[in-house]
Amino acid sequence: MERYDAATVEARWQAIWERERIFETANPAPGDDTSRLTYVLEMLPYPSGVLHMGHVKNYTMGDVVTLYRRRNGDRVMHPMGYDAFGLPAENAAIRTGQHPAESTRANIAAIRAQMKRMGWSIDWTRELSTSEPEYYRWTQWIFLRLYEAGLAYRKAAVVKWCPVDQTVLANEQVIDGRCERCKSEVEARTLEQWFFRITAYADRLLDDLAGVTWPDRVVTMQRNWIGRSEGAEVVFRLDDGETELPVFTTRPDTLFGATFFVMAPEHPLALELARGSEHEREVADYVSHTAAKSEVERAAGEKDKTGVFTGRYVVNPVNDERIPVWIADYVLMGYGTGAIMAVPAHDERDLEFARTFGLDVRPVVRPREGKVVEDGAYVSRTADEVLINSGDFTGAAAPEGRRAITEWLERRGRGRATVAYRLRDWLLSRQRYWGCPIPVVHCGACGIVPVPDDQLPVLLPHVDDYAPRGRSPLAAAEDWVRVSCPGCGGEAQRETDTMDTFVDSSWYYLRYADPHNQRAPFDREVVDAWLPVDQYIGGVEHAILHLLYARFFTKALQDLGYVGFSEPFQNLFTQGMIYYQGAKMAKSKGNVISPDEHVAEYGADTVRLYSLFLGPPDQDAEWFDGGVAGSFRFLARLWRLVGESLQEMGVGIPPAVAADGPGAELVRNTHRTIARVSNDIGRRFAFNTAESALHELVGAVMDSPDATPQQRRFALATAVSLIQPYAPHIACELWERMGGERLWDEPWPAADSAMLGSATVTYAVQVNGKLRGEVEVASDADETTVVAAARGVTNVAVHLDGTTVVKEIVVPGRLVNLVVR
RNA sequence: GCCCGGGUGGCGGAGUUGGUAGACGCGGUCGACUUAAAAUCGACUUCCCCGCAAGGGGAGCGCGAGUUCGAGUCUCGCCCCGGGCACCA
């Protein structure tokens, strides 16, 4: 047989697969059995350049799962698309002068070509791009449905502004006070912006995590992000006797320990309180000073407490005590009510503040056991505490005290049990060009008017100057902005902000199911048949943003009756990142390896194989170029061995062969390999060790010259069959040469459980836990026989000499340990 | 500070319910084939000690304890690396 030439083999099979359209999976017809419908999905790429090795690993993993499941009888949908709107394309466009629509189109074409060259079994009839009007028309449509439901709303708010990208950012896109993308410090601005009311779903987003099979750390990250805290709202009254100032606390049991009261500088009443008093100037200075501080200074800086006294007091509802009101930036406007009761005896931050400004510290709980530090202040973490200095509640255990005080407040209308969340509403407006237009019109007479469905899509106009200037570049497209109001017909303006890209990717997995629907984003019956996604695969960097937003969309669409399920992704697998030369492989780091060179040198099968051989798929891995050759050698060896086998016995694929003669072990080994590979791919997601098992099997063929040609063929044919999910081109080629047909239609090999064991087993023999020898016995030998054989091993006997065996431990099939004295 | 991962040869990593640590691959050394090289095939490749050798002994999975006949794996206390959150009341 000629030498293995990947390029020829791969071109041939890719042509066959395309001609036979084997990657396409039609939607179920009415009445079809839907029980085997399976949806395997990898996160769609962002077309800012070509694919790199991280993508290769991601999509190869999805392809292995897809091919494996197909051969196990599933009808698998495996689609692909492009998350094509967004800042990187636009920023690149500003640099290069190429319009984002053009660069995006070019990048998509390049990526598509790469994907086809990799031989991934993608159903191209379902391909979509979020920047195409056929897609974003429905993004707009969904926005309008959320708007009608009150889940999209507009409000003026202090928002995070990126001065470089010249746009607002969602909370989730601010990392340590810096823009997630360009790393510049974000600023605070007050703007009218669009929000999605994701907070309305906080509890469900939290509770439904129990029903999905996701990595623990992703679940934990989402939980922390939502940040649910149970506690109470306690209403303090200002010394004017009227103004009510509620606070949120998780520790109503410490209410008697409140010795002062603190409001955030952004609190609407902050300036009001000191007006006309001697404190007015100081308070005003402090408020404007903290407003000028950047997020970075405020968040990452020292935790030194600063603040000013307002000269005002509030009354503690539980004991009518007057306590001073301070303004301090350690209280955040965005959480709870923007004001707190300070209990310095039992809260670190309050204590630090009290010490800085000489305020009272009054302990009101005491641990049943344990030390009380200094003046009785300590930060409590245990539930085992008792109330002290707390009026009628003194002596109660803390949990009871908590309940009792909350009820007491509730009865008097001075408070109630409540829940606070860290999660904020999702700010979706962006003052940028390359995004989905928000389909509303601003009319002087009617206010905000949604664009009627029959006028969708609101097309993104072509503008030549899309450089950001703090307002959307769309505002410059005056002809486009000017529109007649759909309500009154009067003169009106289009909304010029575009949507956050994460809106586009929050529903794409639904569109795949019904990608050409012209009347609706998707048909409910179709999505209900396919979804939730059975296996979602992507980078862990999306643990919060994308996954949280997509879950929110699914739940909102369920409530509106458009889908019949509440979670989009039943099983999630997060792959680790690929490092190269010690850094994350990323375009911004300039250390991106494209698969193209390696594919040109060794072929797609080799690159696919090596991308999953690097290590456990959920862990980060270092790419190193030298390793690719090893995967190629393996395929070339398999190729050669099949060639030799063909010379030896011609074509034929034996369904099973007997385990007898010198090749018996090879046959058993083959069955064990089937079991290992199936378990590793199907259950463990251990793609690297499945490959190792196949290496071993091929090695065993070379080590078994005495096996019969049929036995060797059986082992080789099985190896070819098992390698197909990883290296489908060479597998199909060799399978065909051995006399098989359409390997992708062949059922996945089944291991004969009777063949999994060997005729004999090797026992390790230990004396007092130390390995002293090995002994081979029949695998059905009983314990007595095994122990006798173990004692007979020369080196074991030496170590037993002059001792008494007090205990014999036999682990069946593995080891004997003789405990001696 | 809190919450997750991770730490095993020269390197990437195996080690499934506690049971022969180092599978598989990379790299390296030696050998076969070859005029030669490449390719391929074979042997060796954790460290130390004894032995010409076959073989034997000891140590060893970040560090220190513990449980156990037996610990990379379980428990406790630390150290280091990576990630997430971080004044969230």
PDB file of N, CA, C and O in Angstrom, chain A residues 96-116:
ATOM      1  N   THR A  96      -7.924  49.460  10.571  1.00  0.00           N
ATOM      2  CA  THR A  96      -7.522  49.096   9.207  1.00  0.00           C
ATOM      3  C   THR A  96      -8.282  49.849   8.131  1.00  0.00           C
ATOM      4  O   THR A  96      -7.862  49.835   6.977  1.00  0.00           O
ATOM      5  N   GLY A  97      -9.385  50.473   8.510  1.00  0.00           N
ATOM      6  CA  GLY A  97     -10.157  51.185   7.527  1.00  0.00           C
ATOM      7  C   GLY A  97     -11.126  50.295   6.754  1.00  0.00           C
ATOM      8  O   GLY A  97     -11.907  50.775   5.944  1.00  0.00           O
ATOM      9  N   GLN A  98     -11.060  49.005   7.024  1.00  0.00           N
ATOM     10  CA  GLN A  98     -11.994  48.109   6.335  1.00  0.00           C
ATOM     11  C   GLN A  98     -13.309  48.085   7.119  1.00  0.00           C
ATOM     12  O   GLN A  98     -13.307  47.931   8.340  1.00  0.00           O
ATOM     13  N   HIS A  99     -14.379  48.221   6.422  1.00  0.00           N
ATOM     14  CA  HIS A  99     -15.685  48.256   7.080  1.00  0.00           C
ATOM     15  C   HIS A  99     -15.957  46.943   7.818  1.00  0.00           C
ATOM     16  O   HIS A  99     -15.650  45.880   7.289  1.00  0.00           O
ATOM     17  N   PRO A 100     -16.517  47.030   9.028  1.00  0.00           N
ATOM     18  CA  PRO A 100     -16.736  45.786   9.786  1.00  0.00           C
ATOM     19  C   PRO A 100     -17.573  44.752   9.041  1.00  0.00           C
ATOM     20  O   PRO A 100     -17.359  43.548   9.203  1.00  0.00           O
ATOM     21  N   ALA A 101     -18.505  45.226   8.239  1.00  0.00           N
ATOM     22  CA  ALA A 101     -19.319  44.266   7.489  1.00  0.00           C
ATOM     23  C   ALA A 101     -18.441  43.461   6.536  1.00  0.00           C
ATOM     24  O   ALA A 101     -18.628  42.246   6.363  1.00  0.00           O
ATOM     25  N   GLU A 102     -17.454  44.141   5.956  1.00  0.00           N
ATOM     26  CA  GLU A 102     -16.570  43.441   5.020  1.00  0.00           C
ATOM     27  C   GLU A 102     -15.596  42.522   5.743  1.00  0.00           C
ATOM     28  O   GLU A 102     -15.400  41.373   5.356  1.00  0.00           O
ATOM     29  N   SER A 103     -14.945  43.062   6.786  1.00  0.00           N
ATOM     30  CA  SER A 103     -13.955  42.234   7.483  1.00  0.00           C
ATOM     31  C   SER A 103     -14.646  41.027   8.096  1.00  0.00           C
ATOM     32  O   SER A 103     -14.109  39.914   8.088  1.00  0.00           O
ATOM     33  N   THR A 104     -15.858  41.224   8.612  1.00  0.00           N
ATOM     34  CA  THR A 104     -16.582  40.109   9.207  1.00  0.00           C
ATOM     35  C   THR A 104     -16.898  39.055   8.154  1.00  0.00           C
ATOM     36  O   THR A 104     -16.712  37.857   8.377  1.00  0.00           O
ATOM     37  N   ARG A 105     -17.327  39.517   6.995  1.00  0.00           N
ATOM     38  CA  ARG A 105     -17.642  38.580   5.930  1.00  0.00           C
ATOM     39  C   ARG A 105     -16.390  37.790   5.515  1.00  0.00           C
ATOM     40  O   ARG A 105     -16.426  36.575   5.360  1.00  0.00           O
ATOM     41  N   ALA A 106     -15.275  38.508   5.416  1.00  0.00           N
ATOM     42  CA  ALA A 106     -14.032  37.847   5.017  1.00  0.00           C
ATOM     43  C   ALA A 106     -13.579  36.847   6.088  1.00  0.00           C
ATOM     44  O   ALA A 106     -13.179  35.717   5.775  1.00  0.00           O
ATOM     45  N   ASN A 107     -13.669  37.262   7.351  1.00  0.00           N
ATOM     46  CA  ASN A 107     -13.260  36.360   8.429  1.00  0.00           C
ATOM     47  C   ASN A 107     -14.136  35.114   8.473  1.00  0.00           C
ATOM     48  O   ASN A 107     -13.659  34.012   8.708  1.00  0.00           O
ATOM     49  N   ILE A 108     -15.418  35.313   8.280  1.00  0.00           N
ATOM     50  CA  ILE A 108     -16.330  34.172   8.301  1.00  0.00           C
ATOM     51  C   ILE A 108     -15.981  33.201   7.180  1.00  0.00           C
ATOM     52  O   ILE A 108     -15.939  31.984   7.390  1.00  0.00           O
ATOM     53  N   ALA A 109     -15.694  33.748   6.018  1.00  0.00           N
ATOM     54  CA  ALA A 109     -15.341  32.870   4.896  1.00  0.00           C
ATOM     55  C   ALA A 109     -14.089  32.067   5.229  1.00  0.00           C
ATOM     56  O   ALA A 109     -14.011  30.863   4.964  1.00  0.00           O
ATOM     57  N   ALA A 110     -13.114  32.733   5.858  1.00  0.00           N
ATOM     58  CA  ALA A 110     -11.871  32.040   6.205  1.00  0.00           C
ATOM     59  C   ALA A 110     -12.118  30.970   7.258  1.00  0.00           C
ATOM     60  O   ALA A 110     -11.602  29.849   7.168  1.00  0.00           O
ATOM     61  N   ILE A 111     -12.930  31.308   8.250  1.00  0.00           N
ATOM     62  CA  ILE A 111     -13.200  30.353   9.323  1.00  0.00           C
ATOM     63  C   ILE A 111     -13.984  29.155   8.782  1.00  0.00           C
ATOM     64  O   ILE A 111     -13.702  28.005   9.122  1.00  0.00           O
ATOM     65  N   ARG A 112     -14.939  29.440   7.930  1.00  0.00           N
ATOM     66  CA  ARG A 112     -15.729  28.349   7.360  1.00  0.00           C
ATOM     67  C   ARG A 112     -14.815  27.378   6.607  1.00  0.00           C
ATOM     68  O   ARG A 112     -14.932  26.156   6.731  1.00  0.00           O
ATOM     69  N   ALA A 113     -13.881  27.960   5.845  1.00  0.00           N
ATOM     70  CA  ALA A 113     -12.950  27.112   5.089  1.00  0.00           C
ATOM     71  C   ALA A 113     -12.102  26.269   6.037  1.00  0.00           C
ATOM     72  O   ALA A 113     -11.873  25.076   5.807  1.00  0.00           O
ATOM     73  N   GLN A 114     -11.650  26.882   7.132  1.00  0.00           N
ATOM     74  CA  GLN A 114     -10.859  26.129   8.110  1.00  0.00           C
ATOM     75  C   GLN A 114     -11.678  24.985   8.700  1.00  0.00           C
ATOM     76  O   GLN A 114     -11.192  23.874   8.871  1.00  0.00           O
ATOM     77  N   MET A 115     -12.923  25.286   9.012  1.00  0.00           N
ATOM     78  CA  MET A 115     -13.777  24.281   9.628  1.00  0.00           C
ATOM     79  C   MET A 115     -14.016  23.105   8.684  1.00  0.00           C
ATOM     80  O   MET A 115     -14.005  21.953   9.089  1.00  0.00           O
ATOM     81  N   LYS A 116     -14.216  23.445   7.414  1.00  0.00           N
ATOM     82  CA  LYS A 116     -14.446  22.357   6.454  1.00  0.00           C
ATOM     83  C   LYS A 116     -13.173  21.538   6.287  1.00  0.00           C
ATOM     84  O   LYS A 116     -13.221  20.313   6.166  1.00  0.00           O
TER      85      LYS A 116
END
